[in-house]
GROMACS .gro file of C-alpha atoms in nm:
model
  404
    1MET     CA    1  -4.659  -2.284   1.907
    2LYS     CA    2  -4.762  -1.923   1.846
    3GLU     CA    3  -4.490  -1.797   2.080
    4GLN     CA    4  -4.232  -2.014   1.906
    5CYS     CA    5  -4.333  -1.883   1.565
    6ILE     CA    6  -4.310  -1.524   1.686
    7ALA     CA    7  -3.971  -1.594   1.843
    8PHE     CA    8  -3.843  -1.754   1.523
    9PHE     CA    9  -3.965  -1.458   1.316
   10LYS     CA   10  -3.789  -1.212   1.547
   11LYS     CA   11  -3.467  -1.410   1.527
   12GLU     CA   12  -3.478  -1.486   1.153
   13THR     CA   13  -3.669  -1.187   1.018
   14ILE     CA   14  -3.469  -1.167   0.695
   15LEU     CA   15  -3.512  -1.538   0.628
   16CYS     CA   16  -3.890  -1.523   0.681
   17ILE     CA   17  -3.937  -1.213   0.467
   18SER     CA   18  -3.719  -1.344   0.186
   19GLY     CA   19  -3.905  -1.676   0.193
   20ALA     CA   20  -4.242  -1.503   0.180
   21LEU     CA   21  -4.132  -1.282  -0.110
   22ALA     CA   22  -3.997  -1.583  -0.299
   23VAL     CA   23  -4.331  -1.763  -0.258
   24VAL     CA   24  -4.527  -1.457  -0.375
   25SER     CA   25  -4.302  -1.419  -0.678
   26ALA     CA   26  -4.360  -1.786  -0.761
   27PHE     CA   27  -4.732  -1.710  -0.807
   28ILE     CA   28  -4.641  -1.441  -1.062
   29ILE     CA   29  -4.380  -1.655  -1.239
   30PRO     CA   30  -4.491  -2.017  -1.192
   31PRO     CA   31  -4.206  -2.266  -1.131
   32ASP     CA   32  -4.052  -2.398  -1.451
   33ALA     CA   33  -3.717  -2.514  -1.586
   34GLY     CA   34  -3.584  -2.158  -1.560
   35TYR     CA   35  -3.580  -2.188  -1.180
   36LEU     CA   36  -3.285  -2.429  -1.208
   37GLU     CA   37  -3.070  -2.143  -1.334
   38TYR     CA   38  -3.152  -1.905  -1.048
   39CYS     CA   39  -2.922  -2.032  -0.774
   40ASP     CA   40  -2.548  -1.968  -0.795
   41ILE     CA   41  -2.432  -2.302  -0.655
   42ARG     CA   42  -2.070  -2.191  -0.647
   43VAL     CA   43  -2.147  -1.904  -0.408
   44LEU     CA   44  -2.348  -2.131  -0.177
   45VAL     CA   45  -2.076  -2.398  -0.173
   46LEU     CA   46  -1.795  -2.153  -0.100
   47LEU     CA   47  -1.993  -1.987   0.178
   48PHE     CA   48  -2.068  -2.327   0.333
   49CYS     CA   49  -1.703  -2.433   0.316
   50LEU     CA   50  -1.573  -2.112   0.473
   51MET     CA   51  -1.828  -2.127   0.757
   52ALA     CA   52  -1.730  -2.487   0.830
   53VAL     CA   53  -1.356  -2.414   0.841
   54MET     CA   54  -1.404  -2.111   1.066
   55GLY     CA   55  -1.622  -2.322   1.294
   56GLY     CA   56  -1.339  -2.574   1.318
   57PHE     CA   57  -1.090  -2.305   1.420
   58GLN     CA   58  -1.330  -2.174   1.681
   59GLN     CA   59  -1.386  -2.518   1.830
   60LEU     CA   60  -1.012  -2.547   1.886
   61GLY     CA   61  -1.012  -2.209   2.063
   62VAL     CA   62  -0.765  -2.057   1.816
   63PHE     CA   63  -0.916  -1.708   1.820
   64ASP     CA   64  -0.950  -1.711   2.198
   65ARG     CA   65  -0.578  -1.785   2.231
   66MET     CA   66  -0.493  -1.509   1.988
   67ALA     CA   67  -0.705  -1.260   2.182
   68ASN     CA   68  -0.549  -1.355   2.517
   69LEU     CA   69  -0.200  -1.323   2.374
   70LEU     CA   70  -0.262  -0.974   2.234
   71LEU     CA   71  -0.460  -0.846   2.530
   72ALA     CA   72  -0.190  -0.956   2.775
   73ARG     CA   73   0.027  -0.680   2.629
   74ALA     CA   74  -0.226  -0.400   2.691
   75ARG     CA   75  -0.132  -0.181   2.989
   76LYS     CA   76  -0.312   0.144   2.911
   77MET     CA   77  -0.657   0.240   2.785
   78ARG     CA   78  -0.525   0.340   2.442
   79GLN     CA   79  -0.354   0.005   2.401
   80LEU     CA   80  -0.664  -0.181   2.513
   81ALA     CA   81  -0.890   0.008   2.270
   82THR     CA   82  -0.647  -0.041   1.983
   83THR     CA   83  -0.617  -0.414   2.054
   84LEU     CA   84  -0.989  -0.480   2.088
   85VAL     CA   85  -1.093  -0.276   1.785
   86MET     CA   86  -0.811  -0.380   1.554
   87LEU     CA   87  -0.858  -0.747   1.642
   88CYS     CA   88  -1.200  -0.724   1.481
   89PHE     CA   89  -1.078  -0.507   1.195
   90PHE     CA   90  -0.797  -0.734   1.076
   91SER     CA   91  -0.943  -1.073   1.164
   92ALA     CA   92  -1.265  -0.993   0.975
   93MET     CA   93  -1.065  -0.967   0.653
   94PHE     CA   94  -1.005  -1.342   0.662
   95VAL     CA   95  -1.259  -1.506   0.896
   96THR     CA   96  -1.565  -1.287   0.809
   97ASN     CA   97  -1.716  -1.007   1.013
   98ASP     CA   98  -1.967  -1.238   1.183
   99VAL     CA   99  -1.700  -1.477   1.310
  100ALA     CA  100  -1.478  -1.188   1.427
  101LEU     CA  101  -1.760  -1.044   1.640
  102ILE     CA  102  -1.877  -1.382   1.770
  103THR     CA  103  -1.519  -1.441   1.882
  104PHE     CA  104  -1.414  -1.107   2.028
  105VAL     CA  105  -1.724  -0.919   2.151
  106PRO     CA  106  -1.797  -1.161   2.440
  107PHE     CA  107  -1.431  -1.139   2.537
  108THR     CA  108  -1.449  -0.758   2.532
  109ILE     CA  109  -1.758  -0.750   2.754
  110LEU     CA  110  -1.597  -0.983   3.008
  111LEU     CA  111  -1.271  -0.791   3.006
  112LEU     CA  112  -1.436  -0.452   3.059
  113GLU     CA  113  -1.654  -0.588   3.338
  114ARG     CA  114  -1.353  -0.733   3.518
  115ALA     CA  115  -1.157  -0.410   3.468
  116GLY     CA  116  -1.442  -0.204   3.615
  117LEU     CA  117  -1.500  -0.014   3.290
  118PRO     CA  118  -1.871  -0.068   3.210
  119GLU     CA  119  -1.894   0.286   3.070
  120LYS     CA  120  -1.662   0.180   2.787
  121MET     CA  121  -1.880  -0.112   2.683
  122ILE     CA  122  -2.106   0.066   2.434
  123PRO     CA  123  -1.839   0.271   2.251
  124PHE     CA  124  -1.602  -0.024   2.235
  125ILE     CA  125  -1.863  -0.271   2.104
  126VAL     CA  126  -1.996  -0.019   1.853
  127MET     CA  127  -1.646   0.050   1.725
  128GLN     CA  128  -1.569  -0.322   1.711
  129THR     CA  129  -1.881  -0.372   1.500
  130ILE     CA  130  -1.783  -0.088   1.267
  131ALA     CA  131  -1.428  -0.225   1.249
  132ALA     CA  132  -1.547  -0.576   1.162
  133ASN     CA  133  -1.786  -0.451   0.893
  134LEU     CA  134  -1.529  -0.223   0.730
  135GLY     CA  135  -1.232  -0.456   0.775
  136SER     CA  136  -1.425  -0.739   0.612
  137MET     CA  137  -1.473  -0.517   0.307
  138LEU     CA  138  -1.110  -0.565   0.203
  139THR     CA  139  -1.116  -0.926   0.083
  140PRO     CA  140  -1.357  -1.140  -0.120
  141VAL     CA  141  -1.389  -1.379   0.177
  142GLY     CA  142  -1.446  -1.105   0.436
  143ASN     CA  143  -1.825  -1.122   0.420
  144PRO     CA  144  -2.101  -1.297   0.221
  145GLN     CA  145  -2.185  -1.000  -0.001
  146ASN     CA  146  -1.821  -0.965  -0.110
  147LEU     CA  147  -1.796  -1.334  -0.187
  148PHE     CA  148  -2.114  -1.319  -0.394
  149LEU     CA  149  -2.030  -1.002  -0.588
  150TYR     CA  150  -1.670  -1.107  -0.650
  151THR     CA  151  -1.786  -1.445  -0.779
  152ILE     CA  152  -2.045  -1.314  -1.025
  153SER     CA  153  -1.854  -1.004  -1.136
  154GLY     CA  154  -1.559  -1.180  -1.298
  155MET     CA  155  -1.323  -0.925  -1.140
  156SER     CA  156  -0.956  -1.005  -1.099
  157ILE     CA  157  -0.824  -0.986  -0.743
  158GLY     CA  158  -0.635  -0.670  -0.838
  159GLU     CA  159  -0.951  -0.501  -0.964
  160PHE     CA  160  -1.132  -0.601  -0.645
  161PHE     CA  161  -0.861  -0.455  -0.422
  162ALA     CA  162  -0.861  -0.136  -0.630
  163VAL     CA  163  -1.221  -0.087  -0.517
  164THR     CA  164  -1.188  -0.184  -0.151
  165VAL     CA  165  -0.840  -0.071  -0.041
  166PRO     CA  166  -0.914   0.307  -0.040
  167TYR     CA  167  -1.225   0.262   0.176
  168VAL     CA  168  -1.050   0.027   0.415
  169ALA     CA  169  -0.747   0.258   0.447
  170VAL     CA  170  -0.967   0.555   0.536
  171SER     CA  171  -1.159   0.336   0.780
  172TYR     CA  172  -0.837   0.229   0.952
  173PHE     CA  173  -0.733   0.593   0.997
  174PHE     CA  174  -1.056   0.694   1.171
  175LEU     CA  175  -1.062   0.381   1.385
  176TYR     CA  176  -0.707   0.454   1.496
  177VAL     CA  177  -0.804   0.813   1.581
  178PHE     CA  178  -1.085   0.680   1.803
  179CYS     CA  179  -0.842   0.447   1.979
  180TYR     CA  180  -0.579   0.720   2.019
  181PHE     CA  181  -0.818   0.952   2.201
  182GLN     CA  182  -0.896   0.688   2.463
  183GLY     CA  183  -0.597   0.824   2.653
  184ARG     CA  184  -0.314   0.665   2.850
  185THR     CA  185  -0.505   0.579   3.169
  186PRO     CA  186  -0.332   0.279   3.335
  187LEU     CA  187  -0.531  -0.042   3.347
  188LYS     CA  188  -0.564  -0.290   3.627
  189THR     CA  189  -0.528  -0.621   3.449
  190GLU     CA  190  -0.564  -0.966   3.596
  191LYS     CA  191  -0.303  -1.232   3.540
  192GLN     CA  192  -0.413  -1.456   3.258
  193GLU     CA  193  -0.460  -1.824   3.336
  194PRO     CA  194  -0.192  -2.025   3.155
  195LYS     CA  195  -0.317  -2.201   2.846
  196LYS     CA  196  -0.268  -2.575   2.824
  197GLN     CA  197  -0.037  -2.697   2.551
  198TRP     CA  198  -0.184  -2.815   2.225
  199SER     CA  199  -0.232  -3.190   2.221
  200VAL     CA  200  -0.098  -3.391   1.928
  201GLN     CA  201  -0.452  -3.432   1.794
  202GLU     CA  202  -0.521  -3.058   1.823
  203LYS     CA  203  -0.200  -2.978   1.636
  204VAL     CA  204  -0.300  -3.214   1.357
  205PHE     CA  205  -0.648  -3.058   1.344
  206LEU     CA  206  -0.500  -2.707   1.341
  207LEU     CA  207  -0.266  -2.789   1.053
  208SER     CA  208  -0.544  -2.964   0.861
  209LEU     CA  209  -0.782  -2.670   0.904
  210GLY     CA  210  -0.511  -2.435   0.781
  211VAL     CA  211  -0.478  -2.643   0.466
  212LEU     CA  212  -0.856  -2.650   0.421
  213PHE     CA  213  -0.871  -2.271   0.453
  214LEU     CA  214  -0.604  -2.232   0.185
  215LEU     CA  215  -0.800  -2.469  -0.040
  216CYS     CA  216  -1.110  -2.253   0.010
  217LEU     CA  217  -0.911  -1.946  -0.095
  218LEU     CA  218  -0.792  -2.129  -0.407
  219ALA     CA  219  -1.154  -2.203  -0.495
  220VAL     CA  220  -1.258  -1.841  -0.430
  221PHE     CA  221  -0.986  -1.718  -0.667
  222HIS     CA  222  -1.084  -1.974  -0.935
  223VAL     CA  223  -0.759  -2.167  -0.899
  224ALA     CA  224  -0.917  -2.492  -0.774
  225PRO     CA  225  -1.260  -2.643  -0.860
  226TYR     CA  226  -1.510  -2.572  -0.585
  227GLN     CA  227  -1.670  -2.918  -0.623
  228ALA     CA  228  -1.345  -3.088  -0.519
  229ILE     CA  229  -1.302  -2.851  -0.225
  230LEU     CA  230  -1.658  -2.925  -0.108
  231LEU     CA  231  -1.589  -3.298  -0.115
  232VAL     CA  232  -1.270  -3.257   0.089
  233ILE     CA  233  -1.447  -3.030   0.343
  234LEU     CA  234  -1.736  -3.274   0.386
  235LEU     CA  235  -1.507  -3.572   0.433
  236TRP     CA  236  -1.300  -3.391   0.695
  237PHE     CA  237  -1.591  -3.271   0.906
  238LEU     CA  238  -1.791  -3.591   0.874
  239PHE     CA  239  -1.501  -3.804   0.998
  240PHE     CA  240  -1.307  -3.575   1.232
  241GLN     CA  241  -1.519  -3.279   1.354
  242LYS     CA  242  -1.877  -3.396   1.318
  243GLY     CA  243  -2.027  -3.142   1.558
  244ILE     CA  244  -1.924  -2.846   1.342
  245LEU     CA  245  -2.167  -2.923   1.062
  246LYS     CA  246  -2.459  -2.923   1.305
  247GLY     CA  247  -2.385  -2.568   1.421
  248LEU     CA  248  -2.347  -2.391   1.087
  249ASP     CA  249  -2.578  -2.105   0.993
  250TYR     CA  250  -2.786  -2.290   0.734
  251ASN     CA  251  -3.049  -2.017   0.758
  252LEU     CA  252  -2.803  -1.781   0.589
  253LEU     CA  253  -2.765  -2.026   0.300
  254LEU     CA  254  -3.143  -2.067   0.278
  255THR     CA  255  -3.183  -1.689   0.275
  256PHE     CA  256  -2.952  -1.676  -0.026
  257VAL     CA  257  -3.162  -1.942  -0.202
  258PHE     CA  258  -3.484  -1.747  -0.139
  259PHE     CA  259  -3.329  -1.428  -0.277
  260PHE     CA  260  -3.193  -1.613  -0.579
  261VAL     CA  261  -3.549  -1.725  -0.654
  262LEU     CA  262  -3.689  -1.376  -0.591
  263ILE     CA  263  -3.441  -1.188  -0.809
  264GLY     CA  264  -3.468  -1.454  -1.079
  265ASN     CA  265  -3.843  -1.403  -1.095
  266LEU     CA  266  -3.816  -1.024  -1.074
  267GLY     CA  267  -3.573  -1.030  -1.363
  268ARG     CA  268  -3.838  -1.200  -1.576
  269ILE     CA  269  -4.096  -0.926  -1.507
  270SER     CA  270  -4.030  -0.658  -1.768
  271LEU     CA  271  -4.176  -0.365  -1.571
  272VAL     CA  272  -3.977  -0.446  -1.255
  273ARG     CA  273  -3.655  -0.505  -1.446
  274GLU     CA  274  -3.677  -0.179  -1.638
  275THR     CA  275  -3.773   0.020  -1.328
  276LEU     CA  276  -3.484  -0.111  -1.117
  277GLN     CA  277  -3.236  -0.065  -1.399
  278SER     CA  278  -3.339   0.298  -1.449
  279LEU     CA  279  -3.329   0.358  -1.073
  280LEU     CA  280  -2.979   0.212  -1.034
  281ILE     CA  281  -2.805   0.373  -1.329
  282GLY     CA  282  -2.564   0.632  -1.189
  283ARG     CA  283  -2.697   0.577  -0.834
  284GLU     CA  284  -2.558   0.234  -0.749
  285VAL     CA  285  -2.387   0.341  -0.427
  286ILE     CA  286  -2.672   0.540  -0.274
  287VAL     CA  287  -2.943   0.293  -0.379
  288SER     CA  288  -2.751  -0.007  -0.242
  289PHE     CA  289  -2.673   0.189   0.076
  290LEU     CA  290  -3.041   0.272   0.132
  291ALA     CA  291  -3.158  -0.079   0.043
  292SER     CA  292  -2.918  -0.221   0.302
  293GLN     CA  293  -3.087  -0.021   0.578
  294PHE     CA  294  -3.415  -0.207   0.527
  295ILE     CA  295  -3.331  -0.556   0.399
  296SER     CA  296  -2.966  -0.593   0.518
  297ASN     CA  297  -2.660  -0.561   0.297
  298VAL     CA  298  -2.633  -0.928   0.193
  299PRO     CA  299  -2.987  -0.947   0.046
  300ALA     CA  300  -2.939  -0.601  -0.104
  301ALA     CA  301  -2.627  -0.720  -0.287
  302VAL     CA  302  -2.803  -1.028  -0.422
  303LEU     CA  303  -3.116  -0.838  -0.526
  304LEU     CA  304  -2.953  -0.538  -0.695
  305SER     CA  305  -2.681  -0.736  -0.871
  306GLU     CA  306  -2.939  -0.858  -1.121
  307PHE     CA  307  -3.005  -0.507  -1.250
  308THR     CA  308  -2.662  -0.350  -1.292
  309THR     CA  309  -2.316  -0.443  -1.411
  310ARG     CA  310  -2.139  -0.184  -1.192
  311TYR     CA  311  -2.038  -0.440  -0.932
  312ASP     CA  312  -1.758  -0.215  -0.808
  313LEU     CA  313  -2.013   0.045  -0.698
  314LEU     CA  314  -2.238  -0.221  -0.545
  315ILE     CA  315  -1.945  -0.351  -0.340
  316ALA     CA  316  -1.887  -0.002  -0.201
  317GLY     CA  317  -2.256   0.068  -0.139
  318VAL     CA  318  -2.352  -0.251   0.043
  319ASN     CA  319  -2.039  -0.254   0.259
  320ILE     CA  320  -2.082   0.106   0.368
  321GLY     CA  321  -2.454   0.038   0.403
  322GLY     CA  322  -2.378  -0.213   0.679
  323LEU     CA  323  -2.302   0.079   0.913
  324GLY     CA  324  -2.658   0.215   0.925
  325THR     CA  325  -2.950   0.057   1.107
  326LEU     CA  326  -2.923  -0.246   1.332
  327ILE     CA  327  -3.044  -0.479   1.057
  328ALA     CA  328  -2.822  -0.324   0.789
  329SER     CA  329  -2.568  -0.593   0.872
  330MET     CA  330  -2.624  -0.924   1.050
  331ALA     CA  331  -2.295  -0.859   1.226
  332SER     CA  332  -2.457  -0.566   1.407
  333LEU     CA  333  -2.728  -0.795   1.543
  334ILE     CA  334  -2.460  -1.031   1.673
  335SER     CA  335  -2.293  -0.749   1.866
  336TYR     CA  336  -2.620  -0.630   2.011
  337LYS     CA  337  -2.723  -0.979   2.121
  338TYR     CA  338  -2.401  -1.012   2.320
  339TYR     CA  339  -2.437  -0.664   2.466
  340ALA     CA  340  -2.796  -0.733   2.570
  341GLN     CA  341  -2.679  -1.037   2.765
  342ALA     CA  342  -2.432  -0.841   2.976
  343GLU     CA  343  -2.541  -0.814   3.337
  344GLY     CA  344  -2.659  -0.464   3.416
  345ALA     CA  345  -2.642  -0.348   3.053
  346LYS     CA  346  -2.834  -0.026   2.993
  347LYS     CA  347  -3.027  -0.085   2.672
  348ARG     CA  348  -3.152   0.272   2.660
  349GLN     CA  349  -2.799   0.397   2.595
  350LEU     CA  350  -2.761   0.171   2.295
  351TYR     CA  351  -3.104   0.280   2.169
  352ALA     CA  352  -2.958   0.627   2.132
  353PHE     CA  353  -2.688   0.475   1.911
  354LEU     CA  354  -2.905   0.238   1.709
  355TYR     CA  355  -3.261   0.140   1.801
  356ARG     CA  356  -3.446  -0.095   2.030
  357HIS     CA  357  -3.419  -0.470   1.963
  358GLU     CA  358  -3.461  -0.684   2.276
  359TYR     CA  359  -3.374  -1.046   2.353
  360PRO     CA  360  -3.489  -1.241   2.662
  361LEU     CA  361  -3.218  -1.352   2.903
  362ARG     CA  362  -3.176  -1.612   3.172
  363SER     CA  363  -2.893  -1.701   3.407
  364ASP     CA  364  -2.748  -2.014   3.561
  365PRO     CA  365  -2.690  -2.052   3.938
  366SER     CA  366  -2.331  -1.926   3.907
  367GLY     CA  367  -2.449  -1.597   3.758
  368CYS     CA  368  -2.348  -1.658   3.398
  369ILE     CA  369  -2.585  -1.461   3.176
  370LEU     CA  370  -2.722  -1.669   2.888
  371PRO     CA  371  -2.974  -1.597   2.610
  372ASP     CA  372  -3.302  -1.779   2.591
  373PRO     CA  373  -3.241  -2.068   2.346
  374LEU     CA  374  -3.592  -2.014   2.204
  375TYR     CA  375  -3.466  -1.689   2.052
  376THR     CA  376  -3.106  -1.777   1.970
  377ARG     CA  377  -3.085  -2.143   1.887
  378ASN     CA  378  -2.895  -2.129   1.561
  379SER     CA  379  -2.524  -2.051   1.550
  380PRO     CA  380  -2.282  -2.011   1.260
  381SER     CA  381  -2.030  -2.220   1.445
  382GLN     CA  382  -1.926  -2.372   1.776
  383LEU     CA  383  -1.721  -2.161   2.012
  384LEU     CA  384  -1.586  -2.275   2.345
  385LEU     CA  385  -1.656  -2.047   2.638
  386SER     CA  386  -1.361  -1.825   2.726
  387THR     CA  387  -1.128  -1.959   2.991
  388LYS     CA  388  -1.199  -1.638   3.186
  389MET     CA  389  -1.578  -1.673   3.158
  390PRO     CA  390  -1.731  -1.678   3.511
  391CYS     CA  391  -1.960  -1.969   3.429
  392SER     CA  392  -1.969  -2.321   3.570
  393TYR     CA  393  -2.044  -2.461   3.227
  394LYS     CA  394  -1.692  -2.391   3.106
  395GLU     CA  395  -1.546  -2.681   3.301
  396GLN     CA  396  -1.810  -2.910   3.153
  397GLY     CA  397  -1.693  -2.828   2.798
  398ILE     CA  398  -2.029  -2.689   2.686
  399PHE     CA  399  -2.021  -2.501   2.356
  400MET     CA  400  -2.180  -2.164   2.300
  401SER     CA  401  -2.377  -2.321   2.016
  402ASP     CA  402  -2.582  -2.495   2.285
  403TYR     CA  403  -2.729  -2.153   2.359
  404PHE     CA  404  -2.695  -1.961   2.029
   0.00000   0.00000   0.00000
């Protein structure tokens, strides 16, 4: 039991800390009717709906097919780097940074191992992580902190893009420069296994998920009521893709609830409220950047939003803040977990880039490296193993959520 508690704390550190802080704050501000106003139900519902739809796409293997199609065109190192990095950059704008990395980092590791390029693993994964974090900054649905801040700020979509587009454009330039300097070394690529044709049922599911995603966007942009969208999402996944709901990252939603309670209580403590307000005024970007390094950028956005109305500066600060320490963004932890699984990975090299954060591994008889489920049980969604994954479980149709 003790080992399981320690393992859970290591895996869900932010959840445990936020829960503990919420409980402590409840002793200072005893629970009353005011607690009912703390949680932003709309944010929680929209986040749930988007996670469910992305999980549905992943179960169908949509992103895996997209990756194979684009990577089949790469013949030189520069093309490979551009494809792998920009896949994360652009996909994160619409499917969130977490989903982009869950989808493409394992594929990158496998591809580089098969191509005999293990020395490229660290720079490529690091740049993919940076690309996903910065690419997701562009849209309100790119990451949880954007969705939250866009929802509570009352910004128009034009005002939101006016904040994010300059940062994303600069990010794209430097990412492209990195890819360009990878050179024109020819690659030895293996012939891709042909993909089976979509079945009639899969085509119906794909079309339906596309419609559900559009409905989610309508709710995000205040065009459609989020309550109706939630009902439609629940009916679809309860009747047609039941397994998806079991694999969603409910801990992320619970973390939001804990921080809603915490910031609600802090806002009712005069000394704390006045101190944070005075600290933030004129320093929103730097304060939110620094806060992200210690409590992650999503909690930082939720916490600081209570004490300033400069949401545009908070959006910039928490998104840039995701590029710092390993815990500054949950997406960074996802990348590191996958890297740590890679056979023969040299953790000390990554320590020079970030810092040490280990996960236990195990392997099946065929040599497929898998994480210990005690440490990585929860998954934001279900993702079929790549068709190129050298693992006997692929033929058995086992989902990655059985291990993550």
